[in-house]
């Protein structure tokens, strides 16, 4: 698609991903059309927000039946997806790494976890959840061999900083960092620091607030 | 603290949680003071944002050495934390549930995962990662027995909807939903829908954007 607008805000990209998952689930259930306020309700936001997001990517729907589910899935996919499958590596294949691998590789997706990296001799050299586990010392070679563009960091937090240079040197373009250590990378490498603690502390805070106000 | 301001935005709460983790790590390293622009740099945001967040919670620092790390940790903790430990249950103790349990219970925190719930006969009745695993049929009783206020949903997505009613009936006040199904709860129950797919799709999108623009 040549007329994809640039500079779509990060939050809109996140919501598009969420809308698509809901639309895929509607599609599976045989639902062909959906109104913006229904889609909004499912995601706990306003219909105005949904329409604004879709307007931002150039999607308009004038049908009285609401958005055509299949057409909208394809439209969002053209924005979000790479034309080819994107290969992903997981650094640290403990419980979290394994959960992520099972989760992503179990769904039809343009994102494919193809290799993991660890330093545990019980794991290195094995096939774990269907993908090979390599020693971290082989990282650069194996990234090239498997054409890995994105890494998921699910290593212990205390080694996160040491992984920055190998990631840069291997030519990785995107990092999803699940450790508690926020990492900075040079321009050209997109990093999302995604500490699960934050979101649990947030839930706990709003539970406390609700209790105090009730 | 009686003068805690109400209506702190969700994003500020998230950042306060992130600041605190960085401050705790500074404290461990013996760092006693930190400037707002240093704290901002670590989190990839502006110093103005940091100062605005801290102003919002009523924290001001007039020292030329920057914020006193220990004082700021205590201040943020008074805002975020419950006075007592908050008990948490995990529904679905697969790889993700186990990863979360190890992760949270391994750190000193006011949040404690005290029980898990599953339907797998190989898990029910066992102690997994230091906490008892109960059958989902016991959910309401065990929530009361353990005084559980928050649940983490790490079950398969296809059973997520069925869990809404048991969660409401058990008097749960907060839900952290890791499944791909966004869930709605009545007022008074805070829910955070937190699908990991979204964030990976976002990283992939910005990697694609960077490539197209370079």
GROMACS .gro file of C-alpha atoms in nm:
model
  428
    1UNK     CA    1   0.000   0.000   0.000
    2UNK     CA    2   0.165   0.321  -0.112
    3UNK     CA    3  -0.066   0.570   0.055
    4UNK     CA    4  -0.010   0.453   0.411
    5UNK     CA    5   0.016   0.763   0.626
    6UNK     CA    6   0.336   0.809   0.819
    7UNK     CA    7   0.370   0.908   1.180
    8UNK     CA    8   0.081   0.708   1.318
    9UNK     CA    9   0.100   0.752   1.697
   10UNK     CA   10   0.220   0.454   1.903
   11UNK     CA   11  -0.111   0.436   2.089
   12UNK     CA   12  -0.305   0.413   1.764
   13UNK     CA   13  -0.081   0.130   1.646
   14UNK     CA   14  -0.150  -0.054   1.972
   15UNK     CA   15  -0.524  -0.005   1.934
   16UNK     CA   16  -0.518  -0.117   1.569
   17UNK     CA   17  -0.351  -0.438   1.681
   18UNK     CA   18  -0.622  -0.481   1.945
   19UNK     CA   19  -0.905  -0.404   1.702
   20UNK     CA   20  -0.768  -0.660   1.460
   21UNK     CA   21  -0.765  -0.934   1.721
   22UNK     CA   22  -1.127  -0.859   1.807
   23UNK     CA   23  -1.222  -0.848   1.438
   24UNK     CA   24  -1.050  -1.182   1.375
   25UNK     CA   25  -1.247  -1.331   1.660
   26UNK     CA   26  -1.572  -1.180   1.518
   27UNK     CA   27  -1.482  -1.321   1.178
   28UNK     CA   28  -1.434  -1.670   1.325
   29UNK     CA   29  -1.780  -1.643   1.479
   30UNK     CA   30  -1.931  -1.557   1.142
   31UNK     CA   31  -1.993  -1.188   1.220
   32UNK     CA   32  -1.962  -0.991   0.896
   33UNK     CA   33  -2.022  -0.632   1.011
   34UNK     CA   34  -1.955  -0.434   1.326
   35UNK     CA   35  -2.048  -0.083   1.437
   36UNK     CA   36  -1.783   0.149   1.577
   37UNK     CA   37  -1.963   0.175   1.910
   38UNK     CA   38  -1.967  -0.206   1.946
   39UNK     CA   39  -1.596  -0.229   1.869
   40UNK     CA   40  -1.541   0.060   2.112
   41UNK     CA   41  -1.743  -0.107   2.386
   42UNK     CA   42  -1.540  -0.427   2.362
   43UNK     CA   43  -1.223  -0.226   2.415
   44UNK     CA   44  -1.360   0.006   2.681
   45UNK     CA   45  -1.308   0.322   2.475
   46UNK     CA   46  -1.535   0.566   2.290
   47UNK     CA   47  -1.671   0.522   1.938
   48UNK     CA   48  -1.515   0.859   1.856
   49UNK     CA   49  -1.174   0.715   1.938
   50UNK     CA   50  -1.231   0.415   1.712
   51UNK     CA   51  -1.346   0.633   1.424
   52UNK     CA   52  -1.054   0.871   1.476
   53UNK     CA   53  -0.804   0.583   1.467
   54UNK     CA   54  -0.953   0.442   1.149
   55UNK     CA   55  -0.972   0.783   0.986
   56UNK     CA   56  -0.602   0.825   1.067
   57UNK     CA   57  -0.518   0.520   0.857
   58UNK     CA   58  -0.750   0.631   0.579
   59UNK     CA   59  -1.028   0.381   0.637
   60UNK     CA   60  -1.384   0.496   0.590
   61UNK     CA   61  -1.700   0.296   0.590
   62UNK     CA   62  -2.031   0.431   0.472
   63UNK     CA   63  -2.236   0.119   0.511
   64UNK     CA   64  -2.539   0.132   0.738
   65UNK     CA   65  -2.444  -0.211   0.867
   66UNK     CA   66  -2.122  -0.084   1.020
   67UNK     CA   67  -1.768  -0.176   0.921
   68UNK     CA   68  -1.717  -0.479   0.698
   69UNK     CA   69  -1.517  -0.705   0.931
   70UNK     CA   70  -1.312  -0.880   0.664
   71UNK     CA   71  -1.231  -0.561   0.474
   72UNK     CA   72  -1.122  -0.388   0.794
   73UNK     CA   73  -0.901  -0.683   0.896
   74UNK     CA   74  -0.725  -0.665   0.560
   75UNK     CA   75  -0.694  -0.289   0.580
   76UNK     CA   76  -0.537  -0.295   0.926
   77UNK     CA   77  -0.312  -0.585   0.826
   78UNK     CA   78  -0.177  -0.382   0.535
   79UNK     CA   79  -0.077  -0.112   0.782
   80UNK     CA   80   0.063  -0.329   1.058
   81UNK     CA   81   0.215  -0.627   0.886
   82UNK     CA   82   0.534  -0.669   0.701
   83UNK     CA   83   0.490  -0.812   0.354
   84UNK     CA   84   0.702  -1.110   0.461
   85UNK     CA   85   0.723  -1.309   0.781
   86UNK     CA   86   0.943  -1.136   1.038
   87UNK     CA   87   1.180  -1.365   1.224
   88UNK     CA   88   1.218  -1.317   1.597
   89UNK     CA   89   1.468  -1.446   1.851
   90UNK     CA   90   1.413  -1.491   2.224
   91UNK     CA   91   1.701  -1.416   2.461
   92UNK     CA   92   1.646  -1.617   2.779
   93UNK     CA   93   1.424  -1.920   2.736
   94UNK     CA   94   1.298  -1.961   3.094
   95UNK     CA   95   0.930  -1.976   3.184
   96UNK     CA   96   0.853  -1.636   3.034
   97UNK     CA   97   1.049  -1.705   2.714
   98UNK     CA   98   0.875  -2.039   2.675
   99UNK     CA   99   0.533  -1.890   2.743
  100UNK     CA  100   0.591  -1.626   2.475
  101UNK     CA  101   0.721  -1.879   2.225
  102UNK     CA  102   0.422  -2.111   2.266
  103UNK     CA  103   0.187  -1.818   2.257
  104UNK     CA  104   0.313  -1.656   1.938
  105UNK     CA  105   0.400  -1.964   1.741
  106UNK     CA  106   0.059  -2.112   1.818
  107UNK     CA  107  -0.118  -1.847   1.614
  108UNK     CA  108  -0.124  -1.766   1.247
  109UNK     CA  109   0.087  -1.456   1.230
  110UNK     CA  110   0.343  -1.269   1.029
  111UNK     CA  111   0.565  -1.282   1.336
  112UNK     CA  112   0.757  -1.603   1.391
  113UNK     CA  113   0.989  -1.693   1.677
  114UNK     CA  114   1.261  -1.897   1.509
  115UNK     CA  115   1.538  -1.932   1.769
  116UNK     CA  116   1.619  -1.884   2.134
  117UNK     CA  117   1.943  -1.797   2.311
  118UNK     CA  118   2.049  -1.889   2.660
  119UNK     CA  119   2.359  -1.968   2.867
  120UNK     CA  120   2.213  -2.265   3.057
  121UNK     CA  121   2.397  -2.583   2.944
  122UNK     CA  122   2.076  -2.781   3.005
  123UNK     CA  123   1.903  -2.576   2.736
  124UNK     CA  124   2.169  -2.491   2.479
  125UNK     CA  125   2.171  -2.731   2.184
  126UNK     CA  126   1.817  -2.849   2.250
  127UNK     CA  127   1.492  -2.787   2.069
  128UNK     CA  128   1.261  -2.606   2.313
  129UNK     CA  129   0.899  -2.550   2.218
  130UNK     CA  130   0.982  -2.635   1.860
  131UNK     CA  131   1.272  -2.392   1.814
  132UNK     CA  132   1.647  -2.439   1.854
  133UNK     CA  133   1.823  -2.295   2.157
  134UNK     CA  134   2.171  -2.157   2.092
  135UNK     CA  135   2.445  -2.040   2.325
  136UNK     CA  136   2.462  -1.660   2.359
  137UNK     CA  137   2.818  -1.676   2.221
  138UNK     CA  138   2.665  -1.774   1.886
  139UNK     CA  139   2.418  -1.486   1.889
  140UNK     CA  140   2.561  -1.277   1.605
  141UNK     CA  141   2.608  -1.574   1.373
  142UNK     CA  142   2.269  -1.722   1.436
  143UNK     CA  143   2.090  -1.389   1.394
  144UNK     CA  144   2.244  -1.367   1.048
  145UNK     CA  145   2.173  -1.732   0.967
  146UNK     CA  146   1.805  -1.708   1.066
  147UNK     CA  147   1.759  -1.352   0.938
  148UNK     CA  148   1.633  -1.240   1.281
  149UNK     CA  149   1.517  -0.878   1.293
  150UNK     CA  150   1.356  -0.854   1.636
  151UNK     CA  151   1.457  -0.992   1.975
  152UNK     CA  152   1.245  -1.049   2.280
  153UNK     CA  153   1.443  -1.004   2.601
  154UNK     CA  154   1.319  -1.239   2.868
  155UNK     CA  155   1.649  -1.285   3.045
  156UNK     CA  156   1.709  -1.212   3.413
  157UNK     CA  157   1.713  -0.836   3.471
  158UNK     CA  158   2.067  -0.832   3.605
  159UNK     CA  159   2.218  -0.933   3.270
  160UNK     CA  160   1.998  -0.706   3.055
  161UNK     CA  161   2.258  -0.427   3.023
  162UNK     CA  162   2.522  -0.671   2.895
  163UNK     CA  163   2.295  -0.765   2.606
  164UNK     CA  164   2.276  -0.417   2.454
  165UNK     CA  165   2.604  -0.436   2.264
  166UNK     CA  166   2.553  -0.786   2.119
  167UNK     CA  167   2.207  -0.676   2.003
  168UNK     CA  168   2.346  -0.366   1.832
  169UNK     CA  169   2.636  -0.558   1.678
  170UNK     CA  170   2.408  -0.828   1.538
  171UNK     CA  171   2.207  -0.567   1.347
  172UNK     CA  172   1.881  -0.623   1.532
  173UNK     CA  173   1.614  -0.362   1.443
  174UNK     CA  174   1.360  -0.400   1.722
  175UNK     CA  175   1.372  -0.502   2.088
  176UNK     CA  176   1.087  -0.601   2.315
  177UNK     CA  177   1.238  -0.579   2.661
  178UNK     CA  178   1.055  -0.770   2.935
  179UNK     CA  179   1.324  -0.719   3.198
  180UNK     CA  180   1.289  -0.457   3.473
  181UNK     CA  181   1.584  -0.262   3.337
  182UNK     CA  182   1.484   0.007   3.087
  183UNK     CA  183   1.731  -0.007   2.797
  184UNK     CA  184   1.830   0.260   2.550
  185UNK     CA  185   1.942   0.186   2.196
  186UNK     CA  186   2.077   0.405   1.916
  187UNK     CA  187   1.842   0.556   1.658
  188UNK     CA  188   1.723   0.299   1.409
  189UNK     CA  189   1.660   0.035   1.675
  190UNK     CA  190   1.308   0.051   1.811
  191UNK     CA  191   1.283  -0.055   2.173
  192UNK     CA  192   0.975  -0.117   2.381
  193UNK     CA  193   1.045  -0.148   2.752
  194UNK     CA  194   0.764  -0.352   2.892
  195UNK     CA  195   0.798  -0.432   3.259
  196UNK     CA  196   0.512  -0.644   3.385
  197UNK     CA  197   0.559  -0.511   3.740
  198UNK     CA  198   0.437  -0.171   3.628
  199UNK     CA  199   0.101  -0.296   3.519
  200UNK     CA  200   0.044  -0.502   3.834
  201UNK     CA  201   0.136  -0.204   4.051
  202UNK     CA  202  -0.109   0.003   3.850
  203UNK     CA  203  -0.393  -0.243   3.907
  204UNK     CA  204  -0.311  -0.249   4.279
  205UNK     CA  205  -0.313   0.132   4.292
  206UNK     CA  206  -0.656   0.164   4.131
  207UNK     CA  207  -0.796  -0.109   4.355
  208UNK     CA  208  -0.675   0.094   4.653
  209UNK     CA  209  -0.824   0.412   4.506
  210UNK     CA  210  -1.160   0.244   4.446
  211UNK     CA  211  -1.166   0.120   4.803
  212UNK     CA  212  -1.080   0.460   4.947
  213UNK     CA  213  -1.349   0.630   4.743
  214UNK     CA  214  -1.625   0.381   4.813
  215UNK     CA  215  -0.075   1.011   5.375
  216UNK     CA  216  -0.391   1.217   5.388
  217UNK     CA  217  -0.309   1.472   5.122
  218UNK     CA  218  -0.263   1.228   4.834
  219UNK     CA  219  -0.422   1.387   4.531
  220UNK     CA  220  -0.699   1.193   4.362
  221UNK     CA  221  -0.740   1.134   3.992
  222UNK     CA  222  -0.379   1.076   3.905
  223UNK     CA  223  -0.375   0.969   3.539
  224UNK     CA  224  -0.307   0.604   3.461
  225UNK     CA  225   0.003   0.692   3.262
  226UNK     CA  226   0.149   0.886   3.556
  227UNK     CA  227   0.086   0.587   3.784
  228UNK     CA  228   0.273   0.366   3.537
  229UNK     CA  229   0.565   0.606   3.523
  230UNK     CA  230   0.579   0.640   3.902
  231UNK     CA  231   0.609   0.262   3.922
  232UNK     CA  232   0.890   0.275   3.666
  233UNK     CA  233   1.069   0.562   3.842
  234UNK     CA  234   1.055   0.372   4.167
  235UNK     CA  235   1.218   0.066   4.018
  236UNK     CA  236   1.499   0.277   3.880
  237UNK     CA  237   1.537   0.462   4.212
  238UNK     CA  238   1.552   0.132   4.401
  239UNK     CA  239   1.824   0.015   4.169
  240UNK     CA  240   2.012   0.347   4.221
  241UNK     CA  241   1.973   0.307   4.595
  242UNK     CA  242   2.122  -0.044   4.583
  243UNK     CA  243   2.420   0.098   4.396
  244UNK     CA  244   2.472   0.360   4.668
  245UNK     CA  245   2.349   0.656   4.463
  246UNK     CA  246   2.191   0.907   4.702
  247UNK     CA  247   2.072   1.182   4.464
  248UNK     CA  248   1.948   1.198   4.107
  249UNK     CA  249   1.861   1.486   3.874
  250UNK     CA  250   1.530   1.486   3.688
  251UNK     CA  251   1.706   1.483   3.351
  252UNK     CA  252   1.904   1.171   3.449
  253UNK     CA  253   1.589   0.993   3.562
  254UNK     CA  254   1.421   1.109   3.240
  255UNK     CA  255   1.708   0.986   3.022
  256UNK     CA  256   1.693   0.637   3.174
  257UNK     CA  257   1.323   0.618   3.084
  258UNK     CA  258   1.351   0.781   2.743
  259UNK     CA  259   1.128   1.076   2.832
  260UNK     CA  260   1.181   1.447   2.899
  261UNK     CA  261   1.284   1.601   3.231
  262UNK     CA  262   0.972   1.817   3.205
  263UNK     CA  263   0.759   1.503   3.210
  264UNK     CA  264   0.937   1.371   3.519
  265UNK     CA  265   0.897   1.700   3.703
  266UNK     CA  266   0.531   1.725   3.600
  267UNK     CA  267   0.461   1.372   3.728
  268UNK     CA  268   0.628   1.444   4.062
  269UNK     CA  269   0.455   1.780   4.093
  270UNK     CA  270   0.125   1.600   4.039
  271UNK     CA  271   0.185   1.387   4.346
  272UNK     CA  272   0.299   1.688   4.546
  273UNK     CA  273   0.669   1.609   4.553
  274UNK     CA  274   0.910   1.897   4.526
  275UNK     CA  275   1.282   1.898   4.568
  276UNK     CA  276   1.486   2.213   4.608
  277UNK     CA  277   1.824   2.055   4.654
  278UNK     CA  278   2.101   2.142   4.409
  279UNK     CA  279   2.205   1.777   4.414
  280UNK     CA  280   1.880   1.663   4.257
  281UNK     CA  281   1.613   1.445   4.414
  282UNK     CA  282   1.701   1.256   4.731
  283UNK     CA  283   1.667   0.897   4.609
  284UNK     CA  284   1.555   0.746   4.938
  285UNK     CA  285   1.304   1.022   5.013
  286UNK     CA  286   1.155   0.996   4.665
  287UNK     CA  287   1.125   0.615   4.691
  288UNK     CA  288   0.931   0.655   5.015
  289UNK     CA  289   0.716   0.928   4.869
  290UNK     CA  290   0.619   0.727   4.561
  291UNK     CA  291   0.563   0.419   4.776
  292UNK     CA  292   0.314   0.608   4.991
  293UNK     CA  293   0.118   0.688   4.676
  294UNK     CA  294   0.135   0.351   4.506
  295UNK     CA  295   0.140   0.098   4.784
  296UNK     CA  296  -0.134  -0.033   5.000
  297UNK     CA  297  -0.056  -0.005   5.371
  298UNK     CA  298  -0.077  -0.385   5.392
  299UNK     CA  299   0.039  -0.662   5.163
  300UNK     CA  300  -0.211  -0.724   4.882
  301UNK     CA  301  -0.282  -1.089   4.809
  302UNK     CA  302  -0.299  -1.197   4.448
  303UNK     CA  303  -0.425  -1.513   4.279
  304UNK     CA  304  -0.318  -1.649   3.941
  305UNK     CA  305  -0.579  -1.816   3.721
  306UNK     CA  306  -0.399  -2.055   3.487
  307UNK     CA  307  -0.059  -2.169   3.612
  308UNK     CA  308   0.102  -2.262   3.279
  309UNK     CA  309   0.435  -2.118   3.163
  310UNK     CA  310   0.314  -1.759   3.181
  311UNK     CA  311   0.150  -1.802   3.521
  312UNK     CA  312   0.465  -1.965   3.656
  313UNK     CA  313   0.688  -1.698   3.509
  314UNK     CA  314   0.479  -1.426   3.673
  315UNK     CA  315   0.472  -1.606   4.008
  316UNK     CA  316   0.848  -1.653   4.019
  317UNK     CA  317   0.901  -1.299   3.905
  318UNK     CA  318   0.679  -1.125   4.160
  319UNK     CA  319   0.741  -1.345   4.458
  320UNK     CA  320   1.116  -1.318   4.403
  321UNK     CA  321   1.114  -0.948   4.487
  322UNK     CA  322   1.044  -0.758   4.802
  323UNK     CA  323   0.705  -0.610   4.732
  324UNK     CA  324   0.371  -0.522   4.881
  325UNK     CA  325   0.217  -0.750   4.619
  326UNK     CA  326   0.220  -1.120   4.696
  327UNK     CA  327   0.095  -1.407   4.482
  328UNK     CA  328  -0.053  -1.648   4.734
  329UNK     CA  329  -0.247  -1.905   4.530
  330UNK     CA  330  -0.305  -2.032   4.179
  331UNK     CA  331  -0.610  -2.188   4.016
  332UNK     CA  332  -0.619  -2.435   3.731
  333UNK     CA  333  -0.824  -2.724   3.596
  334UNK     CA  334  -0.531  -2.950   3.506
  335UNK     CA  335  -0.540  -3.256   3.740
  336UNK     CA  336  -0.158  -3.272   3.720
  337UNK     CA  337  -0.140  -2.931   3.884
  338UNK     CA  338  -0.436  -2.910   4.119
  339UNK     CA  339  -0.345  -2.999   4.477
  340UNK     CA  340   0.024  -2.936   4.423
  341UNK     CA  341   0.255  -2.659   4.540
  342UNK     CA  342   0.385  -2.486   4.227
  343UNK     CA  343   0.659  -2.224   4.262
  344UNK     CA  344   0.592  -2.210   4.634
  345UNK     CA  345   0.217  -2.150   4.621
  346UNK     CA  346  -0.077  -2.390   4.636
  347UNK     CA  347  -0.270  -2.469   4.318
  348UNK     CA  348  -0.644  -2.514   4.365
  349UNK     CA  349  -0.915  -2.639   4.133
  350UNK     CA  350  -1.117  -2.358   3.973
  351UNK     CA  351  -1.429  -2.503   4.140
  352UNK     CA  352  -1.281  -2.389   4.473
  353UNK     CA  353  -1.216  -2.037   4.349
  354UNK     CA  354  -1.472  -1.846   4.554
  355UNK     CA  355  -1.385  -2.026   4.880
  356UNK     CA  356  -1.013  -1.993   4.838
  357UNK     CA  357  -1.033  -1.625   4.744
  358UNK     CA  358  -1.209  -1.565   5.075
  359UNK     CA  359  -0.973  -1.791   5.271
  360UNK     CA  360  -0.658  -1.621   5.134
  361UNK     CA  361  -0.811  -1.273   5.127
  362UNK     CA  362  -0.726  -1.239   4.757
  363UNK     CA  363  -0.807  -0.896   4.610
  364UNK     CA  364  -0.648  -0.913   4.266
  365UNK     CA  365  -0.631  -1.190   4.006
  366UNK     CA  366  -0.391  -1.233   3.720
  367UNK     CA  367  -0.552  -1.407   3.425
  368UNK     CA  368  -0.300  -1.622   3.243
  369UNK     CA  369  -0.543  -1.887   3.126
  370UNK     CA  370  -0.595  -1.985   2.763
  371UNK     CA  371  -0.783  -1.709   2.580
  372UNK     CA  372  -1.077  -1.932   2.486
  373UNK     CA  373  -1.186  -1.973   2.849
  374UNK     CA  374  -1.135  -1.608   2.950
  375UNK     CA  375  -1.502  -1.509   2.910
  376UNK     CA  376  -1.616  -1.790   3.137
  377UNK     CA  377  -1.404  -1.650   3.418
  378UNK     CA  378  -1.577  -1.314   3.439
  379UNK     CA  379  -1.869  -1.429   3.654
  380UNK     CA  380  -1.664  -1.630   3.904
  381UNK     CA  381  -1.433  -1.330   3.943
  382UNK     CA  382  -1.725  -1.096   4.009
  383UNK     CA  383  -1.892  -1.340   4.247
  384UNK     CA  384  -1.576  -1.391   4.447
  385UNK     CA  385  -1.554  -1.018   4.518
  386UNK     CA  386  -1.226  -0.960   4.332
  387UNK     CA  387  -1.139  -0.589   4.303
  388UNK     CA  388  -0.876  -0.586   4.030
  389UNK     CA  389  -0.796  -0.799   3.725
  390UNK     CA  390  -0.479  -0.812   3.521
  391UNK     CA  391  -0.586  -0.989   3.202
  392UNK     CA  392  -0.306  -1.141   2.995
  393UNK     CA  393  -0.536  -1.326   2.756
  394UNK     CA  394  -0.613  -1.197   2.406
  395UNK     CA  395  -0.978  -1.145   2.495
  396UNK     CA  396  -1.052  -0.796   2.628
  397UNK     CA  397  -1.283  -0.832   2.927
  398UNK     CA  398  -1.529  -0.587   3.077
  399UNK     CA  399  -1.621  -0.580   3.443
  400UNK     CA  400  -1.875  -0.378   3.641
  401UNK     CA  401  -1.774  -0.051   3.805
  402UNK     CA  402  -1.570  -0.110   4.116
  403UNK     CA  403  -1.355  -0.377   3.954
  404UNK     CA  404  -1.047  -0.234   3.787
  405UNK     CA  405  -0.937  -0.431   3.483
  406UNK     CA  406  -0.621  -0.395   3.281
  407UNK     CA  407  -0.630  -0.582   2.951
  408UNK     CA  408  -0.273  -0.649   2.864
  409UNK     CA  409  -0.225  -0.855   2.553
  410UNK     CA  410   0.139  -0.921   2.480
  411UNK     CA  411   0.067  -0.961   2.108
  412UNK     CA  412  -0.012  -0.591   2.085
  413UNK     CA  413   0.329  -0.484   2.195
  414UNK     CA  414   0.513  -0.727   1.966
  415UNK     CA  415   0.305  -0.613   1.670
  416UNK     CA  416   0.389  -0.256   1.764
  417UNK     CA  417   0.763  -0.327   1.767
  418UNK     CA  418   0.730  -0.501   1.428
  419UNK     CA  419   0.541  -0.202   1.287
  420UNK     CA  420   0.803   0.050   1.391
  421UNK     CA  421   1.083  -0.173   1.262
  422UNK     CA  422   0.905  -0.175   0.925
  423UNK     CA  423   0.858   0.204   0.939
  424UNK     CA  424   1.225   0.259   1.020
  425UNK     CA  425   1.326   0.040   0.726
  426UNK     CA  426   1.094   0.217   0.483
  427UNK     CA  427   1.217   0.558   0.590
  428UNK     CA  428   1.587   0.475   0.581
   0.00000   0.00000   0.00000
